[in-house]
Amino acid sequence: MINLAIIDDIATHGLSVCDGFLSAQEVHDLHACLPAQWAQATIGREQKQHTNTQIRRDKIHWLERGRQPAVDALLAKMAVLQQAFNRHLFLGLFEYEAHFAKYNPGDFYAKHYDAFEGRSNRKVTTVLYLNEGWSEQDGGEIVIYNPDGSHRQTLWPKAGRLVTFLSEAFPHEVLPAKRQRFSIAGWYRLNGMSGQRVDPIR
């Protein structure tokens, strides 16, 4: 069962914060799926992808279906949320992509948009936190800004919390953490076409 407050918040504010979206057991099971091997995160897409550690220093690992039951369960849950967005808000969401993200102490992601209006098919951003035993003193907050650049909200990476927002609407950043920080970043996408070719998921 999806918390319809998420749908209402996106419809009204473009931004939702849902604590307890994942149970403590779900957080534990997903934390156990964290990989041994990570890739340096990049910025840009397709031919324009490149590494810039002055902008972001996190490491990532893309989620894949059919390999780990906890990941499959999460992707099924996000598919239900996708259906709710489409049913209630008529967003036309086509696909969901997501990756684990690891921030070592001192890592950050500078202020950025996940999508630029008219130039990307990422429509809705999701961030799920897997940080058991995290406290506000551990840092690693996500800071969300209004489109005019003014401060909107600062949220710490509480285990089980889901942050959802319209990808084109809100610039945001991740502040440095004082200990290792884990999350799952995801995006609901529109079906972007290039000629007869579906836009690749990543």
mmCIF file of C-alpha atoms in Angstrom:
data_model
loop_
_atom_site.group_PDB
_atom_site.id
_atom_site.type_symbol
_atom_site.label_atom_id
_atom_site.label_comp_id
_atom_site.label_asym_id
_atom_site.label_seq_id
_atom_site.Cartn_x
_atom_site.Cartn_y
_atom_site.Cartn_z
ATOM 1 C CA MET A 1 0.000 0.000 0.000
ATOM 2 C CA ILE A 2 1.468 3.350 -1.075
ATOM 3 C CA ASN A 3 1.127 6.357 1.207
ATOM 4 C CA LEU A 4 -1.074 8.674 -0.866
ATOM 5 C CA ALA A 5 0.319 11.638 1.080
ATOM 6 C CA ILE A 6 3.350 11.328 -1.228
ATOM 7 C CA ILE A 7 1.095 11.848 -4.251
ATOM 8 C CA ASP A 8 -0.691 14.769 -2.588
ATOM 9 C CA ASP A 9 2.605 16.410 -1.612
ATOM 10 C CA ILE A 10 3.981 16.175 -5.152
ATOM 11 C CA ALA A 11 0.742 17.525 -6.598
ATOM 12 C CA THR A 12 0.663 20.449 -4.150
ATOM 13 C CA HIS A 13 4.306 21.238 -3.432
ATOM 14 C CA GLY A 14 6.397 19.243 -5.924
ATOM 15 C CA LEU A 15 8.272 17.774 -2.935
ATOM 16 C CA SER A 16 7.532 15.005 -0.433
ATOM 17 C CA VAL A 17 9.296 13.647 2.657
ATOM 18 C CA CYS A 18 8.010 10.266 3.858
ATOM 19 C CA ASP A 19 9.563 8.795 6.983
ATOM 20 C CA GLY A 20 9.162 5.056 7.403
ATOM 21 C CA PHE A 21 8.713 4.356 3.699
ATOM 22 C CA LEU A 22 11.085 1.455 4.313
ATOM 23 C CA SER A 23 10.771 -0.623 7.474
ATOM 24 C CA ALA A 24 13.807 -1.289 9.648
ATOM 25 C CA GLN A 25 13.934 -4.824 8.206
ATOM 26 C CA GLU A 26 13.799 -3.519 4.616
ATOM 27 C CA VAL A 27 16.620 -1.091 5.382
ATOM 28 C CA HIS A 28 18.669 -3.910 6.910
ATOM 29 C CA ASP A 29 18.043 -6.218 3.943
ATOM 30 C CA LEU A 30 18.980 -3.540 1.394
ATOM 31 C CA HIS A 31 22.066 -2.588 3.398
ATOM 32 C CA ALA A 32 23.133 -6.245 3.125
ATOM 33 C CA CYS A 33 22.937 -5.873 -0.685
ATOM 34 C CA LEU A 34 25.562 -3.119 -0.819
ATOM 35 C CA PRO A 35 28.227 -4.165 -3.329
ATOM 36 C CA ALA A 36 31.919 -4.777 -2.813
ATOM 37 C CA GLN A 37 32.801 -2.919 -6.018
ATOM 38 C CA TRP A 38 31.808 0.690 -6.708
ATOM 39 C CA ALA A 39 32.245 3.050 -9.656
ATOM 40 C CA GLN A 40 33.158 6.718 -9.425
ATOM 41 C CA ALA A 41 30.032 8.761 -10.078
ATOM 42 C CA THR A 42 30.000 10.942 -13.184
ATOM 43 C CA ILE A 43 28.114 14.029 -14.291
ATOM 44 C CA GLY A 44 26.339 14.449 -17.617
ATOM 45 C CA ARG A 45 24.746 11.710 -19.729
ATOM 46 C CA GLU A 46 25.773 9.469 -22.605
ATOM 47 C CA GLN A 47 28.596 11.064 -24.678
ATOM 48 C CA LYS A 48 28.843 14.010 -22.265
ATOM 49 C CA GLN A 49 29.514 11.889 -19.170
ATOM 50 C CA HIS A 50 32.676 12.751 -17.289
ATOM 51 C CA THR A 51 34.163 12.642 -13.812
ATOM 52 C CA ASN A 52 34.557 15.851 -11.820
ATOM 53 C CA THR A 53 35.436 15.394 -8.157
ATOM 54 C CA GLN A 54 35.068 19.137 -7.606
ATOM 55 C CA ILE A 55 31.318 18.641 -8.172
ATOM 56 C CA ARG A 56 30.640 15.148 -6.832
ATOM 57 C CA ARG A 57 32.727 12.542 -5.034
ATOM 58 C CA ASP A 58 30.267 9.740 -4.345
ATOM 59 C CA LYS A 59 30.597 6.194 -5.642
ATOM 60 C CA ILE A 60 27.674 4.343 -7.238
ATOM 61 C CA HIS A 61 26.421 0.887 -8.216
ATOM 62 C CA TRP A 62 23.326 0.523 -10.430
ATOM 63 C CA LEU A 63 20.481 -1.658 -9.180
ATOM 64 C CA GLU A 64 19.715 -4.717 -11.296
ATOM 65 C CA ARG A 65 16.621 -6.885 -11.275
ATOM 66 C CA GLY A 66 16.770 -10.614 -10.659
ATOM 67 C CA ARG A 67 19.925 -10.723 -8.578
ATOM 68 C CA GLN A 68 18.911 -9.935 -4.979
ATOM 69 C CA PRO A 69 15.433 -10.457 -3.450
ATOM 70 C CA ALA A 70 15.598 -7.264 -1.375
ATOM 71 C CA VAL A 71 16.398 -5.175 -4.461
ATOM 72 C CA ASP A 72 13.609 -6.861 -6.422
ATOM 73 C CA ALA A 73 11.179 -6.126 -3.578
ATOM 74 C CA LEU A 74 12.212 -2.471 -3.558
ATOM 75 C CA LEU A 75 11.844 -2.139 -7.334
ATOM 76 C CA ALA A 76 8.386 -3.706 -7.103
ATOM 77 C CA LYS A 77 7.451 -1.178 -4.424
ATOM 78 C CA MET A 78 8.721 1.700 -6.560
ATOM 79 C CA ALA A 79 6.712 0.341 -9.503
ATOM 80 C CA VAL A 80 3.548 0.601 -7.398
ATOM 81 C CA LEU A 81 4.447 4.219 -6.597
ATOM 82 C CA GLN A 82 4.996 4.855 -10.312
ATOM 83 C CA GLN A 83 1.523 3.526 -11.068
ATOM 84 C CA ALA A 84 0.060 5.810 -8.415
ATOM 85 C CA PHE A 85 1.796 8.853 -9.900
ATOM 86 C CA ASN A 86 0.462 7.994 -13.326
ATOM 87 C CA ARG A 87 -3.054 7.204 -12.113
ATOM 88 C CA HIS A 88 -3.507 10.281 -9.933
ATOM 89 C CA LEU A 89 -1.246 12.893 -11.537
ATOM 90 C CA PHE A 90 -1.142 11.688 -15.173
ATOM 91 C CA LEU A 91 2.657 12.065 -15.301
ATOM 92 C CA GLY A 92 3.197 9.425 -17.993
ATOM 93 C CA LEU A 93 6.164 7.896 -16.147
ATOM 94 C CA PHE A 94 7.691 5.127 -18.244
ATOM 95 C CA GLU A 95 10.661 3.655 -16.374
ATOM 96 C CA TYR A 96 12.527 3.757 -13.073
ATOM 97 C CA GLU A 97 16.328 3.720 -12.790
ATOM 98 C CA ALA A 98 18.216 3.682 -9.497
ATOM 99 C CA HIS A 99 21.632 3.134 -7.974
ATOM 100 C CA PHE A 100 23.205 2.645 -4.593
ATOM 101 C CA ALA A 101 25.300 5.655 -3.591
ATOM 102 C CA LYS A 102 28.197 5.623 -1.139
ATOM 103 C CA TYR A 103 29.629 8.789 0.388
ATOM 104 C CA ASN A 104 32.839 8.310 2.333
ATOM 105 C CA PRO A 105 33.637 10.851 5.059
ATOM 106 C CA GLY A 106 34.106 14.242 3.426
ATOM 107 C CA ASP A 107 32.416 13.270 0.133
ATOM 108 C CA PHE A 108 29.768 15.623 -1.239
ATOM 109 C CA TYR A 109 27.673 16.463 -4.281
ATOM 110 C CA ALA A 110 27.567 20.169 -5.126
ATOM 111 C CA LYS A 111 24.344 22.032 -5.902
ATOM 112 C CA HIS A 112 22.748 20.746 -9.110
ATOM 113 C CA TYR A 113 19.528 19.871 -10.924
ATOM 114 C CA ASP A 114 18.733 16.251 -11.784
ATOM 115 C CA ALA A 115 17.068 17.427 -14.995
ATOM 116 C CA PHE A 116 16.801 20.625 -16.985
ATOM 117 C CA GLU A 117 13.414 21.667 -18.329
ATOM 118 C CA GLY A 118 12.915 20.456 -21.867
ATOM 119 C CA ARG A 119 16.294 18.717 -22.033
ATOM 120 C CA SER A 120 15.872 15.510 -20.032
ATOM 121 C CA ASN A 121 13.355 12.749 -19.544
ATOM 122 C CA ARG A 122 13.940 12.459 -15.798
ATOM 123 C CA LYS A 123 10.670 13.621 -14.260
ATOM 124 C CA VAL A 124 10.620 12.597 -10.579
ATOM 125 C CA THR A 125 13.642 12.090 -8.309
ATOM 126 C CA THR A 126 13.620 9.706 -5.333
ATOM 127 C CA VAL A 127 16.186 9.317 -2.558
ATOM 128 C CA LEU A 128 16.012 6.477 -0.029
ATOM 129 C CA TYR A 129 18.312 6.337 2.987
ATOM 130 C CA LEU A 130 19.957 3.186 4.373
ATOM 131 C CA ASN A 131 21.882 4.693 7.306
ATOM 132 C CA GLU A 132 21.148 2.674 10.414
ATOM 133 C CA GLY A 133 21.994 4.449 13.660
ATOM 134 C CA TRP A 134 22.522 7.815 11.964
ATOM 135 C CA SER A 135 22.287 11.003 13.988
ATOM 136 C CA GLU A 136 22.019 14.621 12.931
ATOM 137 C CA GLN A 137 25.587 15.148 14.170
ATOM 138 C CA ASP A 138 26.829 12.752 11.454
ATOM 139 C CA GLY A 139 26.092 15.300 8.709
ATOM 140 C CA GLY A 140 25.470 14.203 5.127
ATOM 141 C CA GLU A 141 22.282 16.231 4.789
ATOM 142 C CA ILE A 142 20.508 16.883 1.516
ATOM 143 C CA VAL A 143 19.764 20.584 1.070
ATOM 144 C CA ILE A 144 16.892 21.417 -1.274
ATOM 145 C CA TYR A 145 16.500 24.864 -2.817
ATOM 146 C CA ASN A 146 13.628 26.670 -4.465
ATOM 147 C CA PRO A 147 13.905 27.409 -8.197
ATOM 148 C CA ASP A 148 14.962 30.981 -7.345
ATOM 149 C CA GLY A 149 17.912 29.612 -5.338
ATOM 150 C CA SER A 150 16.507 30.337 -1.888
ATOM 151 C CA HIS A 151 16.707 27.640 0.787
ATOM 152 C CA ARG A 152 13.731 25.263 0.876
ATOM 153 C CA GLN A 153 14.574 22.422 3.263
ATOM 154 C CA THR A 154 17.491 20.586 4.862
ATOM 155 C CA LEU A 155 16.999 16.884 5.602
ATOM 156 C CA TRP A 156 19.333 14.434 7.287
ATOM 157 C CA PRO A 157 19.673 10.903 5.868
ATOM 158 C CA LYS A 158 17.431 9.062 8.291
ATOM 159 C CA ALA A 159 17.074 5.302 7.710
ATOM 160 C CA GLY A 160 13.884 4.413 5.809
ATOM 161 C CA ARG A 161 13.164 7.994 4.747
ATOM 162 C CA LEU A 162 12.021 8.619 1.173
ATOM 163 C CA VAL A 163 12.536 12.075 -0.320
ATOM 164 C CA THR A 164 10.697 12.636 -3.607
ATOM 165 C CA PHE A 165 10.627 15.752 -5.784
ATOM 166 C CA LEU A 166 10.115 16.965 -9.337
ATOM 167 C CA SER A 167 13.487 16.631 -11.022
ATOM 168 C CA GLU A 168 13.256 19.836 -13.060
ATOM 169 C CA ALA A 169 12.016 21.984 -10.196
ATOM 170 C CA PHE A 170 14.489 21.784 -7.315
ATOM 171 C CA PRO A 171 18.254 22.280 -7.275
ATOM 172 C CA HIS A 172 19.821 20.397 -4.370
ATOM 173 C CA GLU A 173 23.136 19.344 -2.856
ATOM 174 C CA VAL A 174 24.541 16.716 -0.497
ATOM 175 C CA LEU A 175 26.703 18.056 2.322
ATOM 176 C CA PRO A 176 29.822 16.195 3.504
ATOM 177 C CA ALA A 177 29.206 13.438 6.028
ATOM 178 C CA LYS A 178 31.388 12.590 9.010
ATOM 179 C CA ARG A 179 31.013 8.838 8.449
ATOM 180 C CA GLN A 180 30.156 6.552 5.576
ATOM 181 C CA ARG A 181 26.702 7.318 4.192
ATOM 182 C CA PHE A 182 24.536 5.079 1.979
ATOM 183 C CA SER A 183 21.442 5.839 -0.069
ATOM 184 C CA ILE A 184 19.537 4.754 -3.145
ATOM 185 C CA ALA A 185 19.051 7.518 -5.700
ATOM 186 C CA GLY A 186 16.409 6.933 -8.352
ATOM 187 C CA TRP A 187 14.525 8.638 -11.150
ATOM 188 C CA TYR A 188 11.197 8.058 -12.805
ATOM 189 C CA ARG A 189 11.610 8.792 -16.486
ATOM 190 C CA LEU A 190 9.457 9.703 -19.434
ATOM 191 C CA ASN A 191 9.834 7.696 -22.634
ATOM 192 C CA GLY A 192 12.280 9.835 -24.570
ATOM 193 C CA MET A 193 12.616 8.812 -28.210
ATOM 194 C CA SER A 194 15.477 9.466 -30.583
ATOM 195 C CA GLY A 195 14.078 8.633 -34.003
ATOM 196 C CA GLN A 196 12.818 5.084 -33.584
ATOM 197 C CA ARG A 197 15.137 4.389 -30.614
ATOM 198 C CA VAL A 198 14.038 4.491 -26.995
ATOM 199 C CA ASP A 199 16.305 6.754 -24.978
ATOM 200 C CA PRO A 200 18.719 4.524 -23.025
ATOM 201 C CA ILE A 201 18.045 4.240 -19.316
ATOM 202 C CA ARG A 202 21.566 5.420 -18.494
#
